């Protein structure tokens, strides 16, 4: 049986280029576990959320379960636009339409502090 992940849409991109860097040791450990789950089971059910998710718990911008940064909401909208989805939904694994490319990063990650790192893996 698969464990359902709860992720913000933009995290579907972040997880693909994650290489063990992050905000804290706890954040990196959590992100590593989630990436491992998606890598070992490409059919993992993913519920898309518009707020804090399974990765946000150790992010310094997550305060009392709420994101204090304005950027993630924009990133989420841009990724949802790529998916053609505006409301919560469940996916099975990361869709092919969100496989990392230079164009995808350019269109979905404007102003992201990790963009240069992600782009180096393309």
mmCIF file of C-alpha atoms in Angstrom:
data_model
loop_
_atom_site.group_PDB
_atom_site.id
_atom_site.type_symbol
_atom_site.label_atom_id
_atom_site.label_comp_id
_atom_site.label_asym_id
_atom_site.label_seq_id
_atom_site.Cartn_x
_atom_site.Cartn_y
_atom_site.Cartn_z
ATOM 1 C CA UNK A 1 0.000 0.000 0.000
ATOM 2 C CA UNK A 2 1.264 3.468 -0.900
ATOM 3 C CA UNK A 3 1.600 6.301 1.570
ATOM 4 C CA UNK A 4 -0.165 9.363 0.203
ATOM 5 C CA UNK A 5 2.039 12.459 0.123
ATOM 6 C CA UNK A 6 0.611 15.927 0.660
ATOM 7 C CA UNK A 7 2.574 18.455 -1.390
ATOM 8 C CA UNK A 8 2.347 21.995 -2.649
ATOM 9 C CA UNK A 9 2.459 21.968 -6.462
ATOM 10 C CA UNK A 10 5.866 23.665 -6.679
ATOM 11 C CA UNK A 11 7.400 20.959 -4.510
ATOM 12 C CA UNK A 12 6.859 18.550 -7.421
ATOM 13 C CA UNK A 13 9.644 20.518 -9.101
ATOM 14 C CA UNK A 14 11.860 20.999 -6.036
ATOM 15 C CA UNK A 15 11.969 17.290 -5.273
ATOM 16 C CA UNK A 16 13.316 16.433 -8.704
ATOM 17 C CA UNK A 17 16.511 18.442 -8.262
ATOM 18 C CA UNK A 18 16.956 18.089 -4.502
ATOM 19 C CA UNK A 19 20.519 17.025 -3.632
ATOM 20 C CA UNK A 20 20.729 17.333 0.143
ATOM 21 C CA UNK A 21 20.845 21.088 0.624
ATOM 22 C CA UNK A 22 18.256 22.992 2.585
ATOM 23 C CA UNK A 23 17.320 25.282 5.411
ATOM 24 C CA UNK A 24 18.283 22.972 8.263
ATOM 25 C CA UNK A 25 19.367 19.419 9.032
ATOM 26 C CA UNK A 26 15.754 18.506 9.848
ATOM 27 C CA UNK A 27 14.517 19.994 6.572
ATOM 28 C CA UNK A 28 17.131 18.068 4.560
ATOM 29 C CA UNK A 29 16.336 14.798 6.353
ATOM 30 C CA UNK A 30 12.601 15.186 5.700
ATOM 31 C CA UNK A 31 13.092 16.192 2.053
ATOM 32 C CA UNK A 32 15.431 13.212 1.573
ATOM 33 C CA UNK A 33 12.787 10.812 2.917
ATOM 34 C CA UNK A 34 10.054 12.234 0.674
ATOM 35 C CA UNK A 35 12.315 12.165 -2.399
ATOM 36 C CA UNK A 36 13.287 8.568 -1.616
ATOM 37 C CA UNK A 37 9.615 7.594 -1.440
ATOM 38 C CA UNK A 38 8.906 9.192 -4.834
ATOM 39 C CA UNK A 39 12.025 7.670 -6.368
ATOM 40 C CA UNK A 40 11.414 4.138 -5.117
ATOM 41 C CA UNK A 41 7.699 4.214 -5.914
ATOM 42 C CA UNK A 42 6.936 6.339 -8.954
ATOM 43 C CA UNK A 43 3.226 5.560 -8.447
ATOM 44 C CA UNK A 44 3.026 7.259 -5.049
ATOM 45 C CA UNK A 45 -0.306 9.102 -4.656
ATOM 46 C CA UNK A 46 0.243 12.844 -4.217
ATOM 47 C CA UNK A 47 -2.480 15.147 -2.955
ATOM 48 C CA UNK A 48 -1.840 18.732 -4.048
ATOM 49 C CA UNK A 49 -2.386 21.375 -1.379
ATOM 50 C CA UNK A 50 -2.471 25.141 -1.442
ATOM 51 C CA UNK A 51 -0.960 25.523 2.031
ATOM 52 C CA UNK A 52 1.716 23.954 4.210
ATOM 53 C CA UNK A 53 2.509 20.376 3.223
ATOM 54 C CA UNK A 54 4.670 17.411 4.214
ATOM 55 C CA UNK A 55 7.855 19.349 3.346
ATOM 56 C CA UNK A 56 6.962 22.706 4.898
ATOM 57 C CA UNK A 57 7.114 21.496 8.481
ATOM 58 C CA UNK A 58 10.868 22.229 8.773
ATOM 59 C CA UNK A 59 10.970 25.339 6.562
ATOM 60 C CA UNK A 60 11.845 28.603 8.365
ATOM 61 C CA UNK A 61 9.041 30.347 6.436
ATOM 62 C CA UNK A 62 6.441 28.024 7.962
ATOM 63 C CA UNK A 63 5.087 29.584 11.148
ATOM 64 C CA UNK A 64 2.202 27.928 13.006
ATOM 65 C CA UNK A 65 1.442 25.837 9.922
ATOM 66 C CA UNK A 66 1.281 28.855 7.605
ATOM 67 C CA UNK A 67 3.777 29.984 4.970
ATOM 68 C CA UNK A 68 5.027 33.512 5.618
ATOM 69 C CA UNK A 69 6.687 33.850 2.199
ATOM 70 C CA UNK A 70 4.741 35.237 -0.757
ATOM 71 C CA UNK A 71 6.748 33.349 -3.405
ATOM 72 C CA UNK A 72 5.465 29.777 -2.874
ATOM 73 C CA UNK A 73 1.874 30.792 -3.678
ATOM 74 C CA UNK A 74 3.045 32.202 -7.031
ATOM 75 C CA UNK A 75 5.146 29.104 -7.752
ATOM 76 C CA UNK A 76 2.150 26.901 -6.897
ATOM 77 C CA UNK A 77 -0.101 28.856 -9.267
ATOM 78 C CA UNK A 78 2.415 28.609 -12.106
ATOM 79 C CA UNK A 79 2.799 24.842 -11.630
ATOM 80 C CA UNK A 80 -0.989 24.377 -11.415
ATOM 81 C CA UNK A 81 -1.284 26.340 -14.666
ATOM 82 C CA UNK A 82 1.150 23.872 -16.284
ATOM 83 C CA UNK A 83 -0.979 21.008 -14.972
ATOM 84 C CA UNK A 84 -4.217 22.700 -16.038
ATOM 85 C CA UNK A 85 -5.570 22.342 -12.499
ATOM 86 C CA UNK A 86 -6.860 25.082 -10.239
ATOM 87 C CA UNK A 87 -8.186 23.095 -7.301
ATOM 88 C CA UNK A 88 -6.929 20.370 -5.000
ATOM 89 C CA UNK A 89 -6.393 17.075 -6.705
ATOM 90 C CA UNK A 90 -4.556 13.794 -6.393
ATOM 91 C CA UNK A 91 -1.830 12.703 -8.795
ATOM 92 C CA UNK A 92 -0.019 9.401 -9.130
ATOM 93 C CA UNK A 93 3.669 10.259 -9.080
ATOM 94 C CA UNK A 94 5.150 13.316 -10.741
ATOM 95 C CA UNK A 95 3.446 13.934 -14.107
ATOM 96 C CA UNK A 96 5.566 13.810 -17.248
ATOM 97 C CA UNK A 97 4.500 17.407 -17.999
ATOM 98 C CA UNK A 98 6.444 18.496 -14.904
ATOM 99 C CA UNK A 99 9.739 16.762 -15.700
ATOM 100 C CA UNK A 100 12.450 19.339 -15.100
ATOM 101 C CA UNK A 101 13.608 21.349 -18.079
ATOM 102 C CA UNK A 102 15.201 24.753 -18.355
ATOM 103 C CA UNK A 103 11.948 26.168 -19.777
ATOM 104 C CA UNK A 104 9.894 24.713 -16.924
ATOM 105 C CA UNK A 105 12.170 26.244 -14.292
ATOM 106 C CA UNK A 106 12.146 29.591 -16.117
ATOM 107 C CA UNK A 107 8.349 29.669 -16.291
ATOM 108 C CA UNK A 108 7.506 28.298 -12.822
ATOM 109 C CA UNK A 109 10.300 29.499 -10.533
ATOM 110 C CA UNK A 110 10.802 33.262 -11.016
ATOM 111 C CA UNK A 111 12.811 34.670 -8.132
ATOM 112 C CA UNK A 112 13.321 31.336 -6.356
ATOM 113 C CA UNK A 113 16.415 31.318 -4.174
ATOM 114 C CA UNK A 114 17.197 27.734 -5.269
ATOM 115 C CA UNK A 115 16.712 28.334 -9.019
ATOM 116 C CA UNK A 116 20.420 28.484 -9.878
ATOM 117 C CA UNK A 117 21.087 25.208 -8.058
ATOM 118 C CA UNK A 118 18.154 23.497 -9.770
ATOM 119 C CA UNK A 119 19.213 24.774 -13.167
ATOM 120 C CA UNK A 120 22.649 23.260 -12.713
ATOM 121 C CA UNK A 121 21.149 19.762 -12.931
ATOM 122 C CA UNK A 122 19.611 20.158 -16.350
#
